XYZ file of C-alpha atoms in Angstrom:
661
model
C -32.207 8.514 -0.978
C -29.521 7.616 1.543
C -28.793 3.992 2.338
C -28.298 3.266 6.030
C -26.294 0.172 6.818
C -27.156 -0.458 10.425
C -24.785 -3.354 10.720
C -22.902 -5.407 8.159
C -21.715 -7.966 10.699
C -24.063 -10.319 12.553
C -22.379 -9.685 15.910
C -22.798 -5.927 15.859
C -25.064 -3.948 18.151
C -25.903 -0.485 16.859
C -28.835 1.646 17.961
C -31.832 1.772 15.631
C -32.078 5.532 16.007
C -29.919 6.962 13.248
C -27.901 10.028 14.089
C -26.767 10.971 10.552
C -29.246 12.407 8.034
C -27.978 13.553 4.623
C -29.598 16.506 2.895
C -29.700 16.699 -0.900
C -29.923 19.465 -3.473
C -29.674 19.615 -7.253
C -28.609 22.715 -9.176
C -28.482 22.572 -12.996
C -27.739 18.862 -13.007
C -24.998 19.080 -10.377
C -25.805 17.271 -7.146
C -24.794 18.120 -3.593
C -25.114 16.012 -0.462
C -24.641 17.614 2.949
C -24.246 15.530 6.100
C -24.553 17.196 9.482
C -23.015 15.135 12.311
C -24.879 14.934 15.597
C -21.929 16.190 17.678
C -18.335 17.359 17.407
C -16.514 14.801 15.292
C -12.940 14.064 14.227
C -12.819 13.336 10.490
C -10.424 10.857 8.871
C -10.067 9.072 5.566
C -10.851 10.762 2.237
C -8.245 8.747 0.329
C -4.911 9.804 -1.132
C -4.438 13.332 0.190
C -1.805 15.701 1.460
C -2.212 17.513 4.744
C -2.963 16.327 8.265
C -4.236 12.954 9.406
C -7.237 14.633 11.041
C -9.159 15.952 8.057
C -11.262 18.633 9.776
C -10.875 21.970 8.000
C -9.807 20.510 4.647
C -11.258 20.518 1.159
C -10.180 18.285 -1.722
C -11.113 17.631 -5.322
C -12.034 14.080 -6.260
C -10.353 14.094 -9.662
C -7.347 11.844 -10.296
C -4.372 13.938 -11.305
C -0.679 13.573 -12.181
C 0.839 15.862 -9.553
C 4.632 15.860 -9.171
C 5.577 16.575 -5.538
C 1.902 17.366 -4.912
C 2.488 20.992 -5.928
C -0.091 21.700 -8.652
C -3.374 23.223 -7.445
C -1.840 23.271 -3.949
C -2.121 19.491 -3.816
C -5.934 19.643 -3.709
C -6.124 16.490 -5.796
C -3.685 13.672 -6.375
C -3.603 10.362 -8.222
C -6.566 8.625 -6.603
C -10.109 9.401 -5.453
C -11.809 7.859 -2.449
C -15.233 9.425 -1.818
C -15.239 8.259 1.783
C -15.092 9.895 5.195
C -14.718 8.372 8.645
C -16.122 10.272 11.599
C -15.055 9.434 15.169
C -17.075 10.855 18.051
C -15.619 11.704 21.474
C -17.017 8.457 22.933
C -15.136 6.411 20.314
C -18.175 5.451 18.250
C -17.718 5.922 14.520
C -19.581 6.387 11.293
C -18.574 6.217 7.649
C -19.977 8.106 4.675
C -19.596 6.922 1.076
C -20.641 9.094 -1.841
C -21.463 6.372 -4.363
C -20.407 8.477 -7.300
C -17.586 8.375 -9.879
C -18.175 11.849 -11.374
C -15.770 14.713 -10.900
C -16.540 15.912 -7.378
C -15.271 17.744 -4.337
C -15.298 16.920 -0.651
C -15.550 19.789 1.810
C -14.744 19.214 5.477
C -13.863 22.840 6.167
C -16.757 23.402 8.584
C -18.621 21.146 10.976
C -20.353 19.357 8.127
C -19.515 16.939 5.319
C -20.368 18.163 1.833
C -19.956 16.217 -1.407
C -20.499 18.286 -4.539
C -20.676 16.432 -7.852
C -20.441 17.555 -11.479
C -22.980 14.854 -12.260
C -26.541 13.960 -11.287
C -27.893 12.826 -7.918
C -26.020 9.972 -6.265
C -26.464 7.584 -3.381
C -25.048 8.279 0.049
C -24.210 5.227 2.140
C -24.025 5.695 5.907
C -22.412 3.100 8.166
C -22.706 3.367 11.956
C -20.433 1.262 14.169
C -19.331 1.084 17.767
C -15.689 1.984 17.007
C -13.369 2.731 14.057
C -12.081 -0.839 13.940
C -15.580 -2.210 13.414
C -16.176 0.499 10.823
C -13.122 -0.632 8.827
C -14.453 -4.185 8.876
C -17.785 -2.972 7.517
C -16.086 -0.930 4.805
C -14.207 -4.044 3.685
C -17.416 -6.089 3.725
C -18.956 -3.501 1.446
C -16.075 -2.689 -0.938
C -14.207 -5.995 -0.836
C -11.308 -7.650 0.959
C -7.738 -7.857 -0.294
C -6.362 -11.282 -1.061
C -3.068 -12.305 0.458
C -0.162 -10.773 -1.476
C 2.850 -12.894 -2.345
C 5.303 -12.879 0.528
C 8.068 -11.456 -1.665
C 6.015 -8.273 -2.181
C 6.458 -7.474 1.536
C 10.241 -7.386 1.307
C 12.569 -4.495 0.525
C 12.441 -3.328 -3.107
C 14.930 -1.324 -5.167
C 13.909 0.890 -8.086
C 14.938 3.834 -10.231
C 13.798 5.543 -13.403
C 15.588 3.644 -14.849
C 18.037 0.816 -14.338
C 19.158 0.373 -17.933
C 20.586 -1.529 -19.759
C 20.167 -5.034 -18.420
C 23.794 -5.102 -17.259
C 22.970 -2.236 -14.881
C 20.072 -4.245 -13.456
C 22.468 -7.092 -12.760
C 24.927 -4.693 -11.095
C 22.205 -3.484 -8.742
C 21.240 -7.054 -7.860
C 24.852 -8.023 -7.226
C 25.465 -4.901 -5.129
C 22.470 -5.631 -2.907
C 23.803 -9.114 -2.244
C 27.402 -7.908 -1.856
C 26.379 -5.365 0.779
C 24.202 -7.935 2.594
C 21.044 -5.841 2.229
C 18.007 -8.118 2.498
C 15.938 -7.481 -0.613
C 13.421 -9.150 -2.873
C 12.476 -7.011 -5.874
C 14.133 -4.963 -8.606
C 11.913 -2.743 -10.740
C 12.071 -2.003 -14.474
C 10.822 1.472 -15.404
C 9.885 2.573 -18.934
C 13.386 2.398 -20.468
C 13.236 -1.385 -20.883
C 10.668 -0.905 -23.684
C 11.188 -0.428 -27.419
C 10.609 3.342 -27.765
C 8.265 3.237 -24.757
C 5.822 0.905 -26.547
C 4.057 -1.217 -23.945
C 4.301 -5.016 -24.160
C 7.642 -4.730 -26.004
C 11.328 -4.927 -25.081
C 14.233 -2.842 -26.358
C 16.324 -5.351 -28.331
C 19.588 -3.482 -27.665
C 19.305 -2.577 -23.974
C 17.213 -5.617 -22.953
C 17.953 -8.181 -25.664
C 17.010 -11.225 -23.609
C 14.547 -10.363 -20.805
C 14.001 -14.026 -19.945
C 17.723 -14.490 -19.313
C 17.817 -11.296 -17.213
C 14.886 -12.462 -15.124
C 16.530 -15.875 -14.690
C 19.640 -14.077 -13.437
C 17.538 -12.225 -10.872
C 15.617 -15.335 -9.830
C 18.845 -17.279 -9.292
C 19.890 -14.578 -6.801
C 16.586 -14.504 -4.949
C 15.047 -11.464 -6.669
C 11.700 -10.892 -8.333
C 11.299 -8.615 -11.352
C 8.504 -6.047 -11.718
C 7.971 -4.252 -15.040
C 6.138 -1.061 -15.968
C 3.034 -1.219 -18.201
C 1.299 2.109 -18.918
C -2.142 2.525 -20.563
C -1.025 4.720 -23.497
C -0.636 2.719 -26.743
C 1.641 4.379 -29.310
C -0.182 5.359 -32.503
C 1.825 3.394 -35.036
C 0.780 1.117 -37.875
C 2.574 -2.192 -37.624
C 2.782 -2.068 -33.826
C 0.699 -5.061 -32.831
C -1.041 -3.536 -29.799
C -2.167 -0.458 -31.746
C -3.158 -2.552 -34.747
C -5.305 -4.882 -32.648
C -6.982 -2.095 -30.708
C -7.665 -0.055 -33.827
C -9.077 -3.010 -35.770
C -11.463 -3.835 -32.908
C -12.297 -0.147 -32.239
C -11.253 -0.401 -28.584
C -10.141 3.205 -27.950
C -11.629 6.031 -25.909
C -13.291 8.495 -28.308
C -13.260 12.269 -28.512
C -16.514 14.240 -28.419
C -17.188 13.680 -32.135
C -16.609 9.925 -31.941
C -13.056 9.740 -33.287
C -10.390 7.699 -31.504
C -8.766 10.112 -29.061
C -5.016 10.713 -29.336
C -2.989 12.173 -26.484
C 0.729 12.625 -25.988
C 2.605 10.533 -23.410
C 6.070 8.899 -23.366
C 5.885 7.236 -26.818
C 4.363 10.344 -28.449
C 0.754 10.284 -29.607
C -1.140 7.432 -27.982
C -4.508 5.729 -28.097
C -6.138 4.747 -24.808
C -8.164 1.585 -24.172
C -11.763 2.176 -23.113
C -11.713 0.112 -19.931
C -15.441 0.664 -19.295
C -16.026 -2.010 -21.978
C -15.801 -5.658 -20.804
C -14.435 -6.805 -24.159
C -11.629 -4.231 -23.937
C -10.700 -5.348 -20.436
C -10.659 -8.946 -21.653
C -8.410 -8.007 -24.600
C -6.094 -6.046 -22.304
C -5.769 -8.931 -19.877
C -4.830 -11.224 -22.760
C -1.934 -8.981 -23.768
C -0.038 -10.022 -20.633
C 0.328 -13.636 -21.733
C 3.288 -12.870 -24.001
C 5.399 -10.755 -21.669
C 4.737 -12.903 -18.617
C 6.369 -15.876 -20.358
C 9.631 -13.927 -20.044
C 9.683 -14.556 -16.307
C 8.138 -11.296 -15.133
C 6.857 -11.563 -11.566
C 4.807 -8.401 -11.118
C 3.435 -5.422 -13.009
C 3.539 -1.672 -12.412
C 0.587 0.247 -13.922
C 1.650 3.899 -13.998
C 0.372 7.077 -15.732
C -3.158 5.687 -15.494
C -5.135 8.717 -14.307
C -4.665 8.827 -17.356
C -1.848 11.375 -17.578
C -1.543 13.376 -20.814
C 1.412 15.646 -21.615
C 1.328 19.217 -22.862
C -2.275 20.041 -21.934
C -3.290 22.271 -19.004
C -5.652 19.665 -17.569
C -2.876 16.995 -17.551
C -5.466 14.446 -18.681
C -8.067 13.710 -21.353
C -10.771 16.264 -22.188
C -13.815 15.885 -19.972
C -15.916 15.591 -23.141
C -14.229 12.369 -24.268
C -16.604 9.427 -24.621
C -16.645 5.960 -23.065
C -18.914 3.310 -24.561
C -19.617 1.374 -21.344
C -21.103 -2.086 -21.066
C -21.407 -4.773 -18.426
C -23.109 -2.413 -15.970
C -21.490 0.829 -17.142
C -23.701 3.209 -19.102
C -22.220 5.132 -22.050
C -20.869 8.388 -20.667
C -18.321 11.155 -20.741
C -14.836 11.218 -19.314
C -16.233 13.565 -16.669
C -18.058 10.516 -15.332
C -15.444 7.807 -15.863
C -12.094 9.550 -15.409
C -11.818 8.643 -11.716
C -12.204 4.923 -12.399
C -9.950 4.727 -15.449
C -7.038 3.371 -13.424
C -9.387 1.225 -11.317
C -10.690 -0.618 -14.378
C -7.208 -0.857 -15.850
C -5.771 -2.653 -12.810
C -8.838 -4.869 -12.605
C -8.084 -6.030 -16.153
C -4.353 -6.291 -15.442
C -4.989 -8.531 -12.453
C -7.083 -10.826 -14.639
C -4.226 -10.899 -17.125
C -1.690 -11.989 -14.535
C -4.052 -14.670 -13.262
C -4.588 -15.973 -16.797
C -0.845 -16.090 -17.425
C 0.049 -17.630 -14.045
C -3.099 -19.123 -12.492
C -1.207 -20.749 -9.628
C 0.627 -17.610 -8.505
C -0.634 -14.627 -6.552
C -0.593 -11.569 -8.797
C 1.198 -8.439 -7.676
C 0.307 -5.117 -9.290
C 1.283 -1.632 -8.186
C -0.850 1.235 -9.457
C -0.599 5.004 -9.307
C -4.290 5.724 -10.003
C -7.212 4.016 -8.322
C -10.629 4.486 -6.738
C -12.431 3.349 -3.598
C -12.525 -0.461 -3.680
C -9.571 -0.795 -6.049
C -7.453 -2.269 -3.256
C -8.832 -5.632 -4.388
C -6.783 -5.409 -7.574
C -3.558 -3.568 -6.795
C -1.273 -2.133 -4.156
C -0.416 1.537 -4.462
C 2.233 4.077 -3.648
C 1.694 7.727 -2.873
C 2.849 8.936 -6.272
C 5.733 11.123 -7.323
C 6.937 12.676 -4.090
C 10.202 14.550 -3.612
C 13.377 14.276 -1.568
C 12.614 16.592 1.336
C 12.039 16.309 5.045
C 8.604 17.865 4.622
C 7.479 15.130 2.223
C 9.081 12.429 4.353
C 7.055 13.640 7.345
C 3.934 13.900 5.178
C 4.306 10.274 4.076
C 3.084 9.118 7.494
C -0.380 10.753 7.470
C -0.714 10.008 3.728
C -0.114 6.288 4.268
C -2.341 6.209 7.350
C -5.134 7.996 5.509
C -5.022 5.555 2.616
C -5.254 2.716 5.142
C -8.270 4.392 6.750
C -9.799 4.617 3.258
C -9.666 0.870 2.650
C -6.241 0.569 0.955
C -4.018 -1.377 3.396
C -1.137 -2.100 0.975
C 0.525 1.239 0.298
C 3.545 3.411 1.037
C 5.746 6.226 -0.314
C 8.887 6.223 -2.417
C 11.586 5.938 0.240
C 14.245 8.609 -0.167
C 11.919 10.661 -2.349
C 11.382 10.371 -6.115
C 12.187 13.870 -7.365
C 15.285 15.973 -6.582
C 18.467 14.897 -4.846
C 18.406 12.998 -1.584
C 21.272 13.359 0.889
C 22.867 10.930 3.357
C 20.896 12.081 6.400
C 17.536 12.080 4.588
C 18.016 8.644 3.038
C 19.136 7.135 6.345
C 16.247 8.653 8.275
C 13.641 7.812 5.630
C 14.807 4.201 5.377
C 14.805 3.857 9.178
C 11.173 5.013 9.052
C 10.016 3.461 5.771
C 10.706 -0.168 6.634
C 7.553 -0.113 8.817
C 5.240 0.945 5.981
C 3.178 -1.784 4.323
C 4.943 -1.235 0.963
C 8.732 -0.685 1.092
C 10.437 0.610 -2.052
C 13.360 2.979 -2.662
C 12.669 4.812 -5.950
C 14.242 7.859 -7.633
C 13.992 9.876 -10.834
C 16.779 9.480 -13.425
C 17.958 13.096 -13.174
C 18.818 12.907 -9.467
C 21.815 11.497 -7.639
C 21.941 7.803 -6.842
C 20.146 6.881 -3.622
C 20.677 3.153 -3.213
C 21.584 2.340 0.408
C 25.320 2.272 -0.387
C 25.318 5.443 -2.520
C 26.282 7.823 0.307
C 29.003 5.789 1.959
C 29.432 3.237 4.744
C 27.696 5.105 7.579
C 24.446 5.552 5.640
C 24.727 1.984 4.358
C 24.990 0.619 7.908
C 21.915 2.572 9.058
C 19.869 1.451 6.068
C 20.993 -2.163 6.418
C 20.062 -2.259 10.104
C 16.598 -0.875 9.333
C 16.008 -3.369 6.514
C 17.260 -6.207 8.731
C 14.519 -5.229 11.173
C 11.914 -5.461 8.407
C 12.922 -9.011 7.564
C 13.031 -10.155 11.171
C 9.514 -8.736 11.647
C 8.086 -10.553 8.608
C 6.194 -13.185 10.668
C 4.379 -10.345 12.408
C 3.856 -8.284 9.236
C 2.611 -11.270 7.221
C 0.128 -12.027 10.002
C -1.097 -8.420 9.783
C -1.805 -8.842 6.062
C -3.747 -11.991 6.901
C -5.740 -9.989 9.433
C -6.359 -7.256 6.879
C -7.581 -9.761 4.301
C -10.007 -11.159 6.871
C -11.421 -8.035 8.499
C -10.277 -4.966 6.581
C -8.021 -3.564 9.290
C -5.190 -1.344 8.054
C -1.705 -2.795 8.395
C -0.361 0.615 9.451
C -2.714 2.343 11.888
C -3.093 5.721 13.552
C -2.098 5.938 17.181
C -5.672 6.610 18.328
C -6.555 3.016 17.380
C -4.751 2.048 20.619
C -7.446 3.866 22.615
C -10.293 5.397 20.625
C -11.515 7.382 23.655
C -8.190 9.052 24.348
C -8.695 12.417 22.649
C -5.014 13.310 23.050
C -4.177 10.735 20.380
C -6.621 11.962 17.733
C -4.202 14.408 16.050
C -1.001 12.399 16.426
C 0.602 11.813 13.012
C 4.319 11.494 13.710
C 4.055 8.167 15.515
C 1.903 5.269 14.333
C 1.025 1.657 14.992
C 2.149 -1.311 12.919
C -0.713 -3.629 13.695
C -2.091 -3.412 17.199
C 1.047 -4.370 19.103
C 3.937 -2.294 17.774
C 4.242 1.497 18.091
C 6.741 3.205 15.782
C 8.201 6.610 16.691
C 10.671 8.244 14.276
C 13.955 9.059 15.973
C 13.481 12.831 15.823
C 9.868 12.725 16.994
C 10.228 11.478 20.571
C 7.863 14.187 21.839
C 4.787 12.511 20.333
C 1.605 11.715 22.223
C 1.540 8.105 23.394
C -1.173 5.705 24.491
C -1.504 4.935 28.179
C -0.105 1.741 29.612
C 3.226 0.025 29.964
C 4.364 0.130 26.338
C 7.967 -1.047 26.553
C 10.738 -0.067 24.221
C 12.220 -2.895 22.163
C 15.946 -3.345 21.713
C 16.529 -5.394 18.555
C 20.279 -4.780 18.250
C 23.103 -5.073 20.735
C 24.037 -1.433 20.198
C 21.835 1.537 19.356
C 23.128 3.434 16.314
C 21.081 6.491 17.297
C 19.148 6.563 14.017
C 16.663 3.678 14.071
C 13.006 4.358 14.785
C 11.982 3.719 18.373
C 9.764 0.654 18.752
C 7.406 0.105 21.677
C 5.457 -3.075 22.361
C 1.901 -3.072 23.672
C 1.402 -4.545 27.141
C -0.159 -7.989 26.961
C 1.255 -8.799 23.509
C 3.641 -11.269 21.912
C 5.463 -10.304 18.709
C 7.228 -13.014 16.669
C 10.630 -12.445 15.088
C 12.281 -14.630 12.456
C 15.978 -15.220 12.016
C 17.647 -12.886 9.534
C 17.448 -13.913 5.869
C 18.579 -12.136 2.712
C 15.316 -12.691 0.815
C 11.955 -14.393 1.192
C 13.108 -17.418 -0.816
C 15.373 -18.235 2.134
C 12.851 -17.112 4.752
C 11.311 -19.614 7.141
C 9.907 -19.675 10.659
C 11.567 -22.852 11.894
C 13.224 -20.686 14.565
C 11.096 -18.023 16.217
C 11.889 -15.472 18.854
C 8.752 -14.498 20.782
C 9.018 -10.992 22.234
C 6.851 -10.788 25.346
C 5.576 -7.743 27.208
C 3.246 -9.084 29.927
C 0.274 -7.019 31.048
C -0.368 -6.022 34.658
C -1.717 -9.523 35.331
C 1.376 -11.213 33.919
C -0.376 -12.427 30.743
C 0.373 -11.923 27.063
C -0.719 -13.483 23.784
C -0.209 -13.203 20.041
C -1.225 -14.883 16.789
C 1.166 -16.108 14.100
C -0.033 -16.955 10.594
C 1.967 -18.632 7.862
C 1.369 -20.289 4.519
C 3.339 -21.140 1.387
C 3.894 -17.440 0.640
C 2.455 -17.778 -2.855
C -0.357 -19.604 -4.609
C -3.913 -20.007 -3.386
C -3.701 -23.131 -1.263
C -4.362 -21.017 1.821
C -7.964 -20.632 0.642
C -8.368 -24.411 0.977
C -6.841 -24.627 4.426
C -3.181 -24.917 3.460
C -1.954 -22.600 6.173
C -0.941 -22.795 9.805
C -2.133 -20.472 12.531
C -0.625 -20.469 16.005
C -1.563 -18.930 19.313
C 1.309 -17.914 21.550
C 0.368 -17.483 25.232
C 2.641 -16.255 28.007
C 2.343 -16.194 31.756
C 4.651 -14.486 34.247
C 4.488 -16.358 37.559
C 6.845 -14.788 40.059
C 10.120 -14.514 38.211
C 9.377 -17.352 35.761
C 8.061 -16.382 32.319
C 6.594 -19.293 30.337
C 5.385 -19.233 26.736
C 3.389 -21.931 24.972
C 2.864 -22.069 21.206
C -0.257 -23.959 20.125
C -1.412 -24.639 16.588
C -5.028 -23.510 16.332
C -6.011 -23.687 12.656
C -4.984 -24.834 9.196
C -3.779 -28.105 7.714
C -0.445 -27.049 6.193
C 2.357 -29.410 7.053
C 4.992 -27.532 8.993
C 8.088 -28.683 10.855
C 8.337 -28.284 14.579
C 9.661 -24.954 15.731
C 12.581 -24.017 17.890
C 11.579 -21.197 20.218
C 13.225 -18.598 22.355
C 11.663 -15.942 24.568
C 12.638 -12.308 24.371
C 11.558 -10.601 27.589
C 10.982 -6.937 26.903
C 12.053 -4.365 29.437
C 12.430 -0.648 28.727
C 15.223 -0.433 26.179
C 16.606 -3.879 26.998
C 15.588 -7.343 25.817
C 16.843 -10.523 27.498
C 16.620 -13.877 25.745
C 16.200 -17.491 26.742
C 18.161 -20.271 25.047
C 16.586 -21.940 22.001
C 14.174 -24.707 22.968
C 12.940 -27.650 20.894
C 9.620 -27.825 22.788
C 6.425 -25.863 22.140
C 6.727 -24.535 25.699
C 9.715 -22.499 26.818
C 10.483 -20.746 30.113
C 13.028 -18.319 31.458
C 13.829 -16.494 34.681
C 13.326 -12.757 34.258
C 14.286 -11.361 37.664
């Protein structure tokens, strides 16, 4: 039977008369649920998908799949499954549908109905009705869980490649980033740091002293993230395989033998993450490597991907033992949550190793609700304009499916980038929640300096913008952790009743107050009102994304720093775009940037309020919450006009004024 959640928040007001009624059928043990909306509806969500932001007319398979450049099976299924659909009616009211089902399934939105078809037995349908999409996102988070605050460094610019090896090359990349004055916080280690691709090991020739390497990075303001895949090389004497084999921790084939599949190390065993004791063992494996100074973990290949088989994964007949709420079952049932349970265990491992630090995990595979355990990226894309453009609706759709911390590989992972593409993608990508440049080893270099000084200057300017916007972006992550709102939002969130915005997928919102329009997409639909263009540099290089500020808002900017270790908000520039009544306001949140003190009140929240009276613009900053000790701030106003920003002098007071006309 369907479950109707009339209201998950005490302040809501939703009619008792339900408009959505699922219909169920069962054919030879395969269940189907059909939902017929009450009127014409715009569909959104459905997880990690290719194609348009508006999902009407689409059909996807809910079956996690290693899919380079999204080409196999016409991109009908990718690395994650989110059995969730958002429907938005013409009046702006919204509903959400969850198929509470992990089995191999499909989602059909090709007509005027919603149809979930499952390879397994009957499943629950959860229906949420809300007054608007924003309230619906809050209810989805209440149901599936809220993200915790990420470490501040994870919001900075990040540089990666398959692979930077040996360790001297890693140091060269770090030194080049600092030499070129590119603000940056993270360097990533792909699989080549390992001993013959064996997880939880280090290559003694190429990475002889990982602790010393990580110290080198830390001394220069970088964090180090390392790859850990699920496949465990079948090899006697290799401690991970020995432990897992002795305890019988592996996924089994259909006759009960430990399954072996080929991945990077060769034949591998795979932990059965449906078992609580296996997850506990897996989490304990992190204690050794984390003592080497590793800051974050990258769980890749965890669909799980298997080489040299047509299905690209385990046989559907493989067996999982279950436990702790999971029933014994086939891989057909548990495939879609293999990566989900892996990152859940990995997060526990990082917390055990470093209980006073916020864990950061990036995962390729996940499931609805897995945002609680890991950030994600949109998988192995390619260096093309088409995939750059597609990264916008993909990232928006993941946000509308409950995963706020996500983004694409900037520059494209597969094939060769070129100067124009890298410059344009970086100028766009710095506004995504997750910002990482990553490339395959066979392609040309695509670090910001790789294509010469002109491309370097464009990339540096874009990344400078990211770091200046960190007070605003960090506040958005705080908002997301509190109410489930995406960090990056579709344009129709600015006005849910404006039907002209429903299909817009070139432009987007960063939070509620900042509209981002790629430089070659100026013809996009735009929300009504006096959205004013920001000018963040003295001269326009002609390549940066166009930024527009919502009327009635205040956006905080920090000074420019080279990494988040240096970052502070002692000096703030408050960009003001008054509304038609001359008023504006904005919230600023800050905490230590790491650790969990913020849960006990160790944070500071400020309300900035502006009033334009005649030609005098005054802004007052008032602390409204939190008990974190913070120094007084020096403030300046940035008055936003169309394409021009004028600034007041710095002021030591919490109230600052300037003449604007």
